Coordinates of C-alpha atoms in Angstrom, one line a residue:
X1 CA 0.0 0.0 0.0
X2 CA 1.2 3.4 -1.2
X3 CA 2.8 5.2 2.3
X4 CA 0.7 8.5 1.3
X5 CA -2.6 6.4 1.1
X6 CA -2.1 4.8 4.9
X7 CA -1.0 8.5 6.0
X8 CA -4.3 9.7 4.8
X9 CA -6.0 6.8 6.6
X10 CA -3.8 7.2 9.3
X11 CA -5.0 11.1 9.7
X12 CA -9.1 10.3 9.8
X13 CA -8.6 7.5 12.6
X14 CA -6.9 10.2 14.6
X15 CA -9.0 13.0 14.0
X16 CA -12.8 10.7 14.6
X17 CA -11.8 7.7 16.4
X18 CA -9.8 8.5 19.4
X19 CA -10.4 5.5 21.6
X20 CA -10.2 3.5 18.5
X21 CA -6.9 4.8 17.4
X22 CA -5.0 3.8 20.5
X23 CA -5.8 0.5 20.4
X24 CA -4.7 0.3 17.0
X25 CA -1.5 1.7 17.8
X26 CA -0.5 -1.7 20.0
X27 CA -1.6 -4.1 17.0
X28 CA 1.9 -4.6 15.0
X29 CA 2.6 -3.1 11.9
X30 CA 1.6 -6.3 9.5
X31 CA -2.0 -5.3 11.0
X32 CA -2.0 -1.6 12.1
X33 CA -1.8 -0.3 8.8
X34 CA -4.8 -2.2 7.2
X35 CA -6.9 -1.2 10.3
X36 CA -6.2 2.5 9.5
X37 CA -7.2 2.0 5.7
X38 CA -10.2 0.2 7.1
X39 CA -11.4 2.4 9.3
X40 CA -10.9 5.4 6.8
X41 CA -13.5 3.3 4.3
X42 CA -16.0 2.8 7.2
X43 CA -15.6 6.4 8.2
X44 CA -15.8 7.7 4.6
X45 CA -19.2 5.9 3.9
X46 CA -20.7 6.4 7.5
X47 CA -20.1 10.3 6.9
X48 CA -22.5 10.0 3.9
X49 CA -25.5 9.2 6.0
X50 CA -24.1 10.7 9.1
X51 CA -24.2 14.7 8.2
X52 CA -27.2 16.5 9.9
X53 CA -28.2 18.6 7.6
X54 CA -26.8 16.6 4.4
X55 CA -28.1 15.9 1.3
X56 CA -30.9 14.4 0.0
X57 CA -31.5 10.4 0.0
X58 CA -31.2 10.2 -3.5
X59 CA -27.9 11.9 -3.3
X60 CA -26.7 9.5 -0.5
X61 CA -27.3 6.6 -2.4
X62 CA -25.8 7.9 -5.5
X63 CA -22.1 8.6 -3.1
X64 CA -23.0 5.6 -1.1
X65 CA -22.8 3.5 -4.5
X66 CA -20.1 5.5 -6.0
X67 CA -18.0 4.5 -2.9
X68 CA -19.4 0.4 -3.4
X69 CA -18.0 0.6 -7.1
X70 CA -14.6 1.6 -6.0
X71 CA -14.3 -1.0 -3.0
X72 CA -15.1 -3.6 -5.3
X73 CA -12.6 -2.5 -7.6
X74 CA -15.2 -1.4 -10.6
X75 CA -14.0 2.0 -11.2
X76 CA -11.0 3.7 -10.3
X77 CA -11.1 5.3 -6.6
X78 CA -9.9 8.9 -8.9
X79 CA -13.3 9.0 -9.9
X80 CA -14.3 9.3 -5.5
X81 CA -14.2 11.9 -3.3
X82 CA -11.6 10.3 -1.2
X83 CA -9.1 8.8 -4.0
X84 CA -6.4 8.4 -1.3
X85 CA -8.9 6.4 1.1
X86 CA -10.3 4.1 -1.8
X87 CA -7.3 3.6 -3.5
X88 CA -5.4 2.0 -0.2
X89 CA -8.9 0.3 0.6
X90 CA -9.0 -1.5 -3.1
X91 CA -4.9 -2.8 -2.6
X92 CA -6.1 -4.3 1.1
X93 CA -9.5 -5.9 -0.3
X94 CA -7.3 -7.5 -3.0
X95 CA -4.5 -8.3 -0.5
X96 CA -6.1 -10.0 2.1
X97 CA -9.0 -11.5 -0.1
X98 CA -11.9 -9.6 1.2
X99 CA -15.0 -10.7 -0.2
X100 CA -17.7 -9.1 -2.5
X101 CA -20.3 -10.0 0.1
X102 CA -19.1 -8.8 3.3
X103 CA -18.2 -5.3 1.1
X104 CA -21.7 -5.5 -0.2
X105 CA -23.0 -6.1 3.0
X106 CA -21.3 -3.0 5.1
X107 CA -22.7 -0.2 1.8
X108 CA -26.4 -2.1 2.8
X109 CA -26.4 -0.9 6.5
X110 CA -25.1 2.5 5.5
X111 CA -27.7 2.5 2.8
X112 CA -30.2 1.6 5.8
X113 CA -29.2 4.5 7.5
X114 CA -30.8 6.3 5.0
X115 CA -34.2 5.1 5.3
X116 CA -34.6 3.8 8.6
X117 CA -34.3 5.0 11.5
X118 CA -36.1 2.6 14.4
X119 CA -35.9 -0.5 15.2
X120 CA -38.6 -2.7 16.8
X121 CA -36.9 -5.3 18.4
X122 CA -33.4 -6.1 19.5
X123 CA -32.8 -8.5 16.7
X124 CA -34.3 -6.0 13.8
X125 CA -31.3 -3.9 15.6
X126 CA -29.0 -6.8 15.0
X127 CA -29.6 -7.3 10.9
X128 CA -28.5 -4.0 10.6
X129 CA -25.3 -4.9 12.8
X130 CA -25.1 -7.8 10.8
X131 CA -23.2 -4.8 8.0
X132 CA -22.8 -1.8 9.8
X133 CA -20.4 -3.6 12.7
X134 CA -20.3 -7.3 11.8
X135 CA -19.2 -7.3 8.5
X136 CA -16.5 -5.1 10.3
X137 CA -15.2 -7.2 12.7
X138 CA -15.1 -9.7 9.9
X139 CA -12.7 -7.8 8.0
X140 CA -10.4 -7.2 11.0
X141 CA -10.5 -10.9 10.9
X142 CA -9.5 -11.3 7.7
X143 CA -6.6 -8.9 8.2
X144 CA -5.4 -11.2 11.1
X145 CA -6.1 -14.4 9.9
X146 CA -5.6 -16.6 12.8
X147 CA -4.7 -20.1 12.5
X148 CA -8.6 -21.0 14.0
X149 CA -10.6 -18.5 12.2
X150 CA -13.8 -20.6 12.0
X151 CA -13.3 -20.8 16.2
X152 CA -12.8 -17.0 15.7
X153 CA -15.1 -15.5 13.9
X154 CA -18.3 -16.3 16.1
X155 CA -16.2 -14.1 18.8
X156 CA -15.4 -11.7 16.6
X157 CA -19.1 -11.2 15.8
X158 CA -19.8 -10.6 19.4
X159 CA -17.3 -8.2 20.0
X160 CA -18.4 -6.7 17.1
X161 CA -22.1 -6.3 18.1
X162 CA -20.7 -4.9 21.8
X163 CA -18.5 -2.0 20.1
X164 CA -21.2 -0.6 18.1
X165 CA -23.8 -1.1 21.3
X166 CA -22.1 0.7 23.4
X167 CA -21.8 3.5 20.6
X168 CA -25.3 3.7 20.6
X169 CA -25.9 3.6 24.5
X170 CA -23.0 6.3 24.8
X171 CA -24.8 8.4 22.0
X172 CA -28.9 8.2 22.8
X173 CA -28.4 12.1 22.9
X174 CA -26.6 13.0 19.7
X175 CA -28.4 10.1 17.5
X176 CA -31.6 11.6 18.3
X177 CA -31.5 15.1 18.0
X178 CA -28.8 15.3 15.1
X179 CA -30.0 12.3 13.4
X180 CA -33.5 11.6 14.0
X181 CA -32.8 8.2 15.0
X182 CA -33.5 6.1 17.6
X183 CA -31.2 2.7 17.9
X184 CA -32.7 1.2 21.6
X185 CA -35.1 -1.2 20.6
X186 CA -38.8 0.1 20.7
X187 CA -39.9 -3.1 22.4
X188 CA -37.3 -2.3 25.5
X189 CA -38.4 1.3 25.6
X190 CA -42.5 0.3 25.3
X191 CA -41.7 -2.2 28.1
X192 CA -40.6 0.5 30.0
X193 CA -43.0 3.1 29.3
X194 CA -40.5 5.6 27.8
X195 CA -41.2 7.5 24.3
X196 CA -39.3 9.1 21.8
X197 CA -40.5 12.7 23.3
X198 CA -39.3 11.6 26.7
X199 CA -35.4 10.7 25.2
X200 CA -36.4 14.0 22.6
X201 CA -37.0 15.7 26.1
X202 CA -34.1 14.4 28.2
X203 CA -36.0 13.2 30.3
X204 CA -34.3 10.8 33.0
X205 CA -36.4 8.6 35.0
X206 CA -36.6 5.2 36.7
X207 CA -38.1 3.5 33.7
X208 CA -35.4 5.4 31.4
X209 CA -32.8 3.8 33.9
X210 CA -34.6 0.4 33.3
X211 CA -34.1 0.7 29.5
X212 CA -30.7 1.6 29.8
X213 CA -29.7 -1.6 32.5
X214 CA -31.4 -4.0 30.6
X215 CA -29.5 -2.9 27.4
X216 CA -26.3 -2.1 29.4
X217 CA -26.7 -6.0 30.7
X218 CA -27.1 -7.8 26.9
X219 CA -24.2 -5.5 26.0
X220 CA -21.9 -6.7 28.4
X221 CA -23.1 -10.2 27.8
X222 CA -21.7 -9.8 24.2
X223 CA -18.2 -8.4 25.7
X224 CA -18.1 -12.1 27.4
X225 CA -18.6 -13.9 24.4
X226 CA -17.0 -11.4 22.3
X227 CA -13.7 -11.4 24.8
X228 CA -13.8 -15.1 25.1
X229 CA -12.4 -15.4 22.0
X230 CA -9.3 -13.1 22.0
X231 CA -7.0 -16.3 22.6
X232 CA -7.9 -17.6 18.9
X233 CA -6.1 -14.2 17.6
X234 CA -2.2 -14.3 16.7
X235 CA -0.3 -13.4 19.9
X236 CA 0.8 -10.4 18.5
X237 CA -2.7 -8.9 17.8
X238 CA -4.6 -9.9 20.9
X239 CA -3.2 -6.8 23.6
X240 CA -4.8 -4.5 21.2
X241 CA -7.8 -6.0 20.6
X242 CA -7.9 -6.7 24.8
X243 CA -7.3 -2.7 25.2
X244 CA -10.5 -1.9 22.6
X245 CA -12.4 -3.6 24.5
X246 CA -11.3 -2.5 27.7
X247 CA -11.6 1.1 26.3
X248 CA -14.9 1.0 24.7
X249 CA -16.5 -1.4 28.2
X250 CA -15.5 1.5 30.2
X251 CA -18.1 3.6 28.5
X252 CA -20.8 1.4 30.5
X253 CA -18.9 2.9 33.7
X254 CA -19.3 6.3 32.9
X255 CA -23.1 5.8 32.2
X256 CA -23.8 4.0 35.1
X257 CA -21.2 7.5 37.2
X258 CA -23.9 9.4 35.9
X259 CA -27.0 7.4 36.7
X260 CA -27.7 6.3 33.4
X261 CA -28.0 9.8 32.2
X262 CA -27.1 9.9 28.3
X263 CA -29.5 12.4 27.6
X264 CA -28.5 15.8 28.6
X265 CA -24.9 15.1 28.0
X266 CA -22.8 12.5 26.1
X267 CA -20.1 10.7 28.1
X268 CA -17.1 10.7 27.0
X269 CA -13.4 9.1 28.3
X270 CA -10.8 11.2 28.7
X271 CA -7.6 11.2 27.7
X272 CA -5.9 10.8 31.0
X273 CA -8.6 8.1 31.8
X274 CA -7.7 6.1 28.5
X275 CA -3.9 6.1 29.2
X276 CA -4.5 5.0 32.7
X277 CA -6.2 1.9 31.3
X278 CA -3.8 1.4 28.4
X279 CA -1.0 1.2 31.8
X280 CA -3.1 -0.9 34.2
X281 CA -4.1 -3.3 31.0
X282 CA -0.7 -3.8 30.5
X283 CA 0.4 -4.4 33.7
X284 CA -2.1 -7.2 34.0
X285 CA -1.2 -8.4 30.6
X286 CA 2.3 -9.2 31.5
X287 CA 1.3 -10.5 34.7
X288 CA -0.9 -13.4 33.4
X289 CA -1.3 -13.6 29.4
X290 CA -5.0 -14.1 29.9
X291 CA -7.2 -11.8 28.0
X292 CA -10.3 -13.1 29.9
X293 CA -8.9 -12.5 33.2
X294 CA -7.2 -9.7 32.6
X295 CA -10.6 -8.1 30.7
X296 CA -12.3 -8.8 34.2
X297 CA -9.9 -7.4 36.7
X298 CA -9.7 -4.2 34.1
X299 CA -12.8 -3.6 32.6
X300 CA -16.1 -2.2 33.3
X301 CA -17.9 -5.6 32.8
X302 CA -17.9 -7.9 35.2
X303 CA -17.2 -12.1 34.8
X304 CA -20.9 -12.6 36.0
X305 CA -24.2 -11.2 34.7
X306 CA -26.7 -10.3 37.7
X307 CA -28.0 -13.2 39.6
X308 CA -25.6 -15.2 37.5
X309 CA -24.2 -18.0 39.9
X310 CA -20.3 -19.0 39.4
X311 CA -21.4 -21.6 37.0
X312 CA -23.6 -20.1 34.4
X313 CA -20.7 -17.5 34.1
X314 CA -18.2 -18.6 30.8
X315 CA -15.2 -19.9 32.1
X316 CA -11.8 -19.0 30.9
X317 CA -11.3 -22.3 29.4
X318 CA -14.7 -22.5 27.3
X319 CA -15.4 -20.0 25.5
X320 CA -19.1 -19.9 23.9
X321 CA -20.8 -18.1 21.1
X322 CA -24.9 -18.4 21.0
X323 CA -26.5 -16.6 18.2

């Protein structure tokens, strides 16, 4: 890959992905610079459907398939808007054998964005996953190619799924008000009692507490299963996908600080607070070599669910993937 193109890359993960970007800093070289081209392509087609005042559908569609040519490698990325990004993106598909389908698949949830902008149950939430953060965490895979990637990928998927969940715990506020949308399940909020004008409102209450625990709880479950898998990576490549975790998980802390408030304000980790669990990952790292263990001495999640006795919890030899 041209030096230039992964500089480009390189500059967008700084500038939108601060959390991410230090993570991807420990993965080693072989790895860090596809993740930065990768991360670029995701950013360059979610900024399509992610501008508040942006352009029509039609013209969405038309960029979001412009950008689906060029990943595919149908037109040259000089006719894009982002030539640099596309061009590094189209050597890394080739490279690391990327399929049509999980490309295809990614451009469909960003296309969804477009059009929808509720979801009714957890699992209509999780289709669109299935591109938007799935399809993702596939690629990564792809990139690392572990030596048990049929053992890895179900993992993979789940880690996948907790990332982007916590996104949209973290961002109730912003997603609603800049975007329209609405990404907690409407059967969790109607079991609750809370509407759209409440979370429009700001609103906190006990039963807006209530949506966010129970989707805090199914969340965390997936940072189990997700975690549980880390071993199956290359040695080299599991500390920073252990510290992404870490990093992202601790935005369930900061929630629960603030009593489950995400609606006046949108919490965010600061800098100070993500070196200090870069360090204290580390240390644990070195002490034991266990991703699981050191994930639940770390992290924001705990080993067990609520009410969970010692052994419904995964253990650190058996990991398990339902779904």
């Amino acid at each position: 890959m041209h030096s230039d193109n992964i500089q480009t890359s390189k500059s967008i993960q700084q500038e939108t992905g601060r959390t991410f970007h230090l993570a991807t800093r420990l993965l080693p070289e072989r790895i860090r610079h596809p993740t930065y081209v990768m991360y670029a392509f995701f950013r360059v087609a979610d900024e399509v459907v992610d501008q508040p005042d942006g352009p029509p559908p039609t013209v969405q569609h038309e960029q979001l398939e412009v950008i689906r040519e060029a990943a595919l490698g149908n037109i040259d990325p000089a006719e894009t808007d982002h030539e640099a990004v596309m061009a590094a993106f189209q050597d890394l598909a080739e490279r690391h054998d990327i399929s049509e389908e999980t490309i295809n698949v990614f451009i469909d949830a960003m296309e969804m964005d477009i059009a929808q902008a509720r979801y009714e149950t957890f699992e209509d939430l999780r289709e669109y996953m299935r591109g938007s953060a799935v399809a993702v965490g596939h690629m990564m895979t792809e990139v690392m190619d572990p030596p048990q990637k049929e053992e890895a990928l179900p993992h993979a998927t789940a880690l996948a799924e907790a990332f982007q969940l916590s996104n949209f715990l973290r961002d109730v506020r912003e997603d609603i008000h800049d975007y329209g949308r609405v990404y907690l399940p409407q059967e969790t909020l109607d079991r609750h009692g809370v509407t759209e004008e409440q979370l429009a409102d700001a609103e906190v209450d006990d039963a807006f507490r209530a949506v966010m625990q129970e989707e805090l709880a199914r969340t965390d479950e997936l940072y189990r299963e997700g975690v549980a898998g880390i071993r199956y990576l290359p040695e080299d490549c599991q500390f920073g996908v252990l510290l992404a975790a870490v990093l992202y998980a601790d935005h369930h802390r900061l929630i629960r600080d603030r009593g489950y408030d995400v609606l006046t304000e949108t919490p965010d980790l600061t800098r100070r607070r993500r070196l200090w669990l870069l360090a204290r990952t580390w240390w644990h790292w070195r002490r034991n070599g266990d991703p699981e263990a050191t994930f639940y001495t770390v992290s924001a999640v705990s080993e067990r669910g609520p009410g969970e006795t010692p052994t419904d919890a995964h253990s650190h030899g058996q990991p398990t993937w339902r779904g």
